[in-house]
Coordinates of N, CA and C in Angstrom, one line a residue:
X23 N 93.2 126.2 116.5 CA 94.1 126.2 115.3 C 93.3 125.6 114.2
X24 N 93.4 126.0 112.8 CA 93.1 125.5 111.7 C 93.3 124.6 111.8
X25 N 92.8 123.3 111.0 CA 93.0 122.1 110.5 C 92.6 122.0 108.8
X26 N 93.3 121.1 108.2 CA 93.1 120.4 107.0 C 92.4 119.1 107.0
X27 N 91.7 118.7 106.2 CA 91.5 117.4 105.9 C 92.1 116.7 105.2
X28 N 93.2 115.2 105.5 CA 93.6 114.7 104.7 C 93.0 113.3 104.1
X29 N 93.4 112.8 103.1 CA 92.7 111.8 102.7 C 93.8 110.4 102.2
X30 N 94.1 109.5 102.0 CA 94.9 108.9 101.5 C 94.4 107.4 100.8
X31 N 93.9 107.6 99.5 CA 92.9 106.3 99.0 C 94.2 105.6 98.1
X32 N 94.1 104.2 97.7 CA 94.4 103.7 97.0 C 93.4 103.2 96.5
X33 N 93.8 102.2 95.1 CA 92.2 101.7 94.3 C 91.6 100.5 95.2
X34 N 92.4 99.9 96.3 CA 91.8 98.9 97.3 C 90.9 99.2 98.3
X35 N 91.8 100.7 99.0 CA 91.1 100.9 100.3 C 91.2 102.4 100.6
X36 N 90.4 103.2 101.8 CA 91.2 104.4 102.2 C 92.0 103.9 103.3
X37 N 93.4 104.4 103.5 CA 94.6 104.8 104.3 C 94.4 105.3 105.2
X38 N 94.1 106.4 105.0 CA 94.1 107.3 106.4 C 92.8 109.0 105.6
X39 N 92.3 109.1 106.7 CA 91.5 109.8 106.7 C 90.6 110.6 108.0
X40 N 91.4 111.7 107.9 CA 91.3 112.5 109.5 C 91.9 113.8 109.2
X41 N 91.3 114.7 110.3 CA 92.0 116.3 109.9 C 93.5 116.4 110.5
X42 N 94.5 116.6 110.0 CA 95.7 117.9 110.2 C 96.0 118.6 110.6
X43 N 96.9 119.2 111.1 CA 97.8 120.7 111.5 C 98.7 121.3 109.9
X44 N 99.3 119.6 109.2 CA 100.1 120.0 108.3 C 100.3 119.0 107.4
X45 N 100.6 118.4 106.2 CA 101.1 117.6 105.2 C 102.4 118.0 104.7
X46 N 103.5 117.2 104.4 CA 104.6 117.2 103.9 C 104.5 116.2 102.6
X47 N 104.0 116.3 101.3 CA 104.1 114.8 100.0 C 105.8 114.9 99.8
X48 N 105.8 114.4 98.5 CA 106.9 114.0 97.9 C 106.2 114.0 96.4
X49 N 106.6 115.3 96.0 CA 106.4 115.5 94.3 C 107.3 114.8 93.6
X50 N 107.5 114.8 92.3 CA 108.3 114.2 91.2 C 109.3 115.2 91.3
X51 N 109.3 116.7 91.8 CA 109.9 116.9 91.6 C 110.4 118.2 92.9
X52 N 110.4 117.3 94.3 CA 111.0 118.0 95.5 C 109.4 117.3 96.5
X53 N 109.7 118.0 98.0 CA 109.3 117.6 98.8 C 107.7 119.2 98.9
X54 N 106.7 119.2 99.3 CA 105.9 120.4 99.2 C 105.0 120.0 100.5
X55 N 105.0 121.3 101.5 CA 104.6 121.1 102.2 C 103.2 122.3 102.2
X56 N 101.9 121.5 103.0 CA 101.1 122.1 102.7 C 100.3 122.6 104.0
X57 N 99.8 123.7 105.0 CA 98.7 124.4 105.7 C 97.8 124.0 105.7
X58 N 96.4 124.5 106.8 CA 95.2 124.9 106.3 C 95.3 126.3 105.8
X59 N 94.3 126.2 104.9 CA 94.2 127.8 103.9 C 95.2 127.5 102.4
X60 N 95.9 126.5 101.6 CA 96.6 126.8 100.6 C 95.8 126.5 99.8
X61 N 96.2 127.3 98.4 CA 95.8 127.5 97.3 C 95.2 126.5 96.9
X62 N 94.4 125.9 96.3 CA 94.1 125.0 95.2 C 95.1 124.2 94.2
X63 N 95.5 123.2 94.3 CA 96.6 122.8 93.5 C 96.3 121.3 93.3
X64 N 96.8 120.5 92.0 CA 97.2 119.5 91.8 C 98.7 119.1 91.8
X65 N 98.8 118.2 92.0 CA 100.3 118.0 91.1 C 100.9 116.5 91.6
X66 N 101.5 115.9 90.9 CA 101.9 114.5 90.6 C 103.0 114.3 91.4
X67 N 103.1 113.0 92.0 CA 103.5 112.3 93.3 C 104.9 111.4 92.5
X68 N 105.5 111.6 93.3 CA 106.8 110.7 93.2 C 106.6 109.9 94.5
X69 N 107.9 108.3 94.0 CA 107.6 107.3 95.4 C 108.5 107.9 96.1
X70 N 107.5 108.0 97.3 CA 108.3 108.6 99.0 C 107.5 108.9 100.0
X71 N 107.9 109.5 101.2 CA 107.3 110.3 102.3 C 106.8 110.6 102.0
X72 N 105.5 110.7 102.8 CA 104.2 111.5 103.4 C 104.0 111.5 105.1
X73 N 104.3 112.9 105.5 CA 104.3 113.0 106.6 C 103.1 114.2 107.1
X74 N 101.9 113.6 107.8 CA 101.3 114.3 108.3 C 101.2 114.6 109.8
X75 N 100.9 115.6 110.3 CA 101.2 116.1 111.7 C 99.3 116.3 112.3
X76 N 99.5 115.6 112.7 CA 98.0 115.3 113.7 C 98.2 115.9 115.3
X77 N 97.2 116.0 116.3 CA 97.2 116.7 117.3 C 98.1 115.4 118.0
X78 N 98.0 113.8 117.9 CA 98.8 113.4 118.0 C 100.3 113.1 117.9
X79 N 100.9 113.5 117.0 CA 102.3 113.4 116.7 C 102.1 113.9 115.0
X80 N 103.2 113.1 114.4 CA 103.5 112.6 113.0 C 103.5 111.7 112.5
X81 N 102.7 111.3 111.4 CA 102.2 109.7 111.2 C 103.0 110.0 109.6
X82 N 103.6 108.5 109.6 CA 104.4 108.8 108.3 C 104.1 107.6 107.3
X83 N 104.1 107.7 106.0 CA 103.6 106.8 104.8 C 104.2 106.6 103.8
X84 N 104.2 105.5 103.2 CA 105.2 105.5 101.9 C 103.9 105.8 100.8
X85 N 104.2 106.6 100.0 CA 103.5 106.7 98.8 C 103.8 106.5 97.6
X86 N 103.1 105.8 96.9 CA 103.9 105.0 95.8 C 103.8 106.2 94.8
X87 N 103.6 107.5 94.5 CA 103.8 107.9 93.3 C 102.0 107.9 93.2
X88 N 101.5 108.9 92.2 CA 100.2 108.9 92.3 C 99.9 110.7 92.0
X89 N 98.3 110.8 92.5 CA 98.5 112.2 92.4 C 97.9 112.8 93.6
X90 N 98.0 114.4 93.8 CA 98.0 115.5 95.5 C 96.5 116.4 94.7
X91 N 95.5 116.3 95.4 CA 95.2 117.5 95.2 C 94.4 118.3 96.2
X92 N 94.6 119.0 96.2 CA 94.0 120.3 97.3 C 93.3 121.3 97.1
X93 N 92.1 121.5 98.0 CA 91.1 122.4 97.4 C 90.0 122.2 98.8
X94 N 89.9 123.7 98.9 CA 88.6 123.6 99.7 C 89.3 123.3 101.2
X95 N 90.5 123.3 101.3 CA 90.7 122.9 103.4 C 90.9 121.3 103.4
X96 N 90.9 120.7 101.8 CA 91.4 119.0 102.0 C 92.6 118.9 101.1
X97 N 93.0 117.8 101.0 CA 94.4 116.9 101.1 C 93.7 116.3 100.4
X98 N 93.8 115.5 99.1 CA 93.4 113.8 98.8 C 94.8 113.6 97.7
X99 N 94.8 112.6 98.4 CA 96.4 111.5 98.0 C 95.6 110.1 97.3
X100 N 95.4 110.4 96.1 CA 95.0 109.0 95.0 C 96.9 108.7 94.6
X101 N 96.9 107.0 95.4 CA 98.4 106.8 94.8 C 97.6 105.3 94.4
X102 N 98.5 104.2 93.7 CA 98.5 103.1 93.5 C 98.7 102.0 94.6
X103 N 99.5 102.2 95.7 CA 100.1 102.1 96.7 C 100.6 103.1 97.8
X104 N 100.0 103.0 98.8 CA 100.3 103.2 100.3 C 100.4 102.7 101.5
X105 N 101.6 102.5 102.2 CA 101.9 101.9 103.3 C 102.0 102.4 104.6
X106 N 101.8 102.7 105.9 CA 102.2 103.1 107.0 C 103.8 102.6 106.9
X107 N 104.7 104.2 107.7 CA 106.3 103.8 107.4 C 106.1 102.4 108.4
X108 N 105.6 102.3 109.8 CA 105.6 100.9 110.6 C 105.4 100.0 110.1
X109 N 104.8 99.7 108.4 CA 103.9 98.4 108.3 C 105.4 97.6 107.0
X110 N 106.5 99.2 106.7 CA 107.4 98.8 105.7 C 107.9 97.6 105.7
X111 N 108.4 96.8 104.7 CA 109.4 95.6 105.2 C 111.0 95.9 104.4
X112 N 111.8 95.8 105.6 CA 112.9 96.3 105.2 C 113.5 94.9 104.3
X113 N 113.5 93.8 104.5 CA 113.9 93.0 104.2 C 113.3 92.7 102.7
X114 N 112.1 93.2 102.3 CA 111.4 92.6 101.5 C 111.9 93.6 99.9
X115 N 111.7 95.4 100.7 CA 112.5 96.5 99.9 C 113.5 95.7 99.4
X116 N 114.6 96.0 100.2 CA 116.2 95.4 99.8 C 115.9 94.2 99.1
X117 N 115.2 93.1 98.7 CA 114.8 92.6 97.8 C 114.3 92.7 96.1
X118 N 113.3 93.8 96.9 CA 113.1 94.4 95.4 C 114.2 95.4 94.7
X119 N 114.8 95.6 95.4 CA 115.3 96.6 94.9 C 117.0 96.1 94.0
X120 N 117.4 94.9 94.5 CA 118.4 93.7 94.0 C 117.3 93.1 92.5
X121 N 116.3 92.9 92.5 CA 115.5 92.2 91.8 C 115.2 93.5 90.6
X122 N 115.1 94.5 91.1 CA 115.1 95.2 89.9 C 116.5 96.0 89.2
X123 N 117.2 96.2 90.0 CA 118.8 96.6 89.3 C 118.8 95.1 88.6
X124 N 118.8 93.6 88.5 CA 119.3 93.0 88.1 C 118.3 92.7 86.6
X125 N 117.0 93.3 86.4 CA 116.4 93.4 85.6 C 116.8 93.6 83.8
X126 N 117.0 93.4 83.0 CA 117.3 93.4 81.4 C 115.9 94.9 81.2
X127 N 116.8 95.9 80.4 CA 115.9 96.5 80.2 C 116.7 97.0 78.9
X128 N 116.5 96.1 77.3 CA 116.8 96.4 76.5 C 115.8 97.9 75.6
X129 N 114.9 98.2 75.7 CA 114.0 98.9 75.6 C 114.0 100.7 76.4
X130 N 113.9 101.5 75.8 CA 113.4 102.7 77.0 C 112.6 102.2 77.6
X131 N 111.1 101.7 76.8 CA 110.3 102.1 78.1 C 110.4 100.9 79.0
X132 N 111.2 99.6 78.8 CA 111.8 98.6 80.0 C 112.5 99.3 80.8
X133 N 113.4 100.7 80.0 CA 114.2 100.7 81.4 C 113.6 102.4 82.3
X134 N 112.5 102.9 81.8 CA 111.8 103.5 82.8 C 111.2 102.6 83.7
X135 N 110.3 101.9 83.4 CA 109.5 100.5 84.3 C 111.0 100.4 85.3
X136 N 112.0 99.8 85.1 CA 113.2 99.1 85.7 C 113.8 100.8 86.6
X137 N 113.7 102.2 86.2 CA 113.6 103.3 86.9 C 112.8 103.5 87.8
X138 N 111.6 103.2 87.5 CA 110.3 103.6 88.7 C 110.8 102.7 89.5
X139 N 111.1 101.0 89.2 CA 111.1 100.2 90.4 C 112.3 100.3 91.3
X140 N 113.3 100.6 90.6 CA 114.4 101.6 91.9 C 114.0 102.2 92.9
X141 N 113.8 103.2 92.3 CA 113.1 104.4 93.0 C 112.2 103.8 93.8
X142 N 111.2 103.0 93.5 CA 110.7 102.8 94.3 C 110.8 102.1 95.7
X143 N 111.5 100.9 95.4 CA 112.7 100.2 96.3 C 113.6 101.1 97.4
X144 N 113.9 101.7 96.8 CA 115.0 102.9 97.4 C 114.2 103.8 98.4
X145 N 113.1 104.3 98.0 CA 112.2 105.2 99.0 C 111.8 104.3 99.6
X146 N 111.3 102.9 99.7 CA 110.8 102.5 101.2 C 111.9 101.7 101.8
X147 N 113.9 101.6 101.1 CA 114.4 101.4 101.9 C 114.8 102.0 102.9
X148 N 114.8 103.5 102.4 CA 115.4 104.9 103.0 C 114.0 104.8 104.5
X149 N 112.9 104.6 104.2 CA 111.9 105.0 105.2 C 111.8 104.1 106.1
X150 N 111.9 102.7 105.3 CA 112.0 101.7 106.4 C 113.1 101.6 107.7
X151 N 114.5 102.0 106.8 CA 115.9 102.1 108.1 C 115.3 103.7 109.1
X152 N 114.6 104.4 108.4 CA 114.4 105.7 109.3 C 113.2 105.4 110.4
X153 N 112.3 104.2 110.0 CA 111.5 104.1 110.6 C 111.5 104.2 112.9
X154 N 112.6 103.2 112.7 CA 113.1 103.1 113.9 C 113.6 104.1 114.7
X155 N 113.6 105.4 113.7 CA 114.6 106.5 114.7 C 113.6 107.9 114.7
X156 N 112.4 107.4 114.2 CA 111.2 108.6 114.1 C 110.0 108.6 115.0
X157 N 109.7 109.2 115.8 CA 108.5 109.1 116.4 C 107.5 109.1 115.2
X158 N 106.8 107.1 115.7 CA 105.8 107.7 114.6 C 104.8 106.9 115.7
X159 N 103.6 107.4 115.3 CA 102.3 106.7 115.6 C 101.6 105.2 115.0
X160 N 101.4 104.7 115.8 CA 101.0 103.0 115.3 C 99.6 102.6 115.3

């Protein structure tokens, strides 16, 4: 069977980097799942899931938002942040995520900053409580 190459860099380290069966991101705007063989594409990352399917299982990631591009039989995922869903901290989420609802955002662009950090909160609370009920690889 086909494989893909996926890639997952942040500006610190690479993540994960190994071939595929399949990728699932999380766009800004819906979930897009990707083959070996698809088209050539860019397109911009919202915070969430990344679920890749290896001959091993499904290995799942939080992605902070960032950009997807594809070309040539690879996957590369430039975000700002990426976590393994195992490495999430549920406790630390639900923190941030109290810390930024309670935030003052007299300003738009305070209260976009104070939007992203929801969202962002929110996707690794959602992945972190799912963590436990998904086969994932460690």
């Amino acid at each position: 069977m086909a494989q893909i190459q996926v890639s997952i860099v942040t500006p610190e380290t690479t993540i994960f980097d190994a071939p595929a069966d399949g990728v699932v991101v999380t766009l800004i705007d819906g979930e897009k799942g990707i083959l070996p063989g698809h088209a050539p594409m860019i397109g911009r990352l919202g915070p969430g899931e990344m679920r890749v399917r290896t001959k091993s299982g499904i290995e799942r990631f939080y992605v902070d938002g960032g950009f997807v591009q594809i070309a040539d039989n690879k996957v590369s995922v430039l975000a700002g942040n990426s976590i393994p869903a195992s490495k999430l901290d549920l406790n630390k989420a639900r923190a941030d995520l109290e810390k930024a609802r309670a935030q003052d955002a007299p300003r738009p662009e305070l209260m976009e900053l104070k939007k992203k950090a929801i969202a962002q909160a929110t996707a690794q609370i959602r992945m972190a409580e799912n963590a436990s009920n998904s086969p994932v690889r460690k």
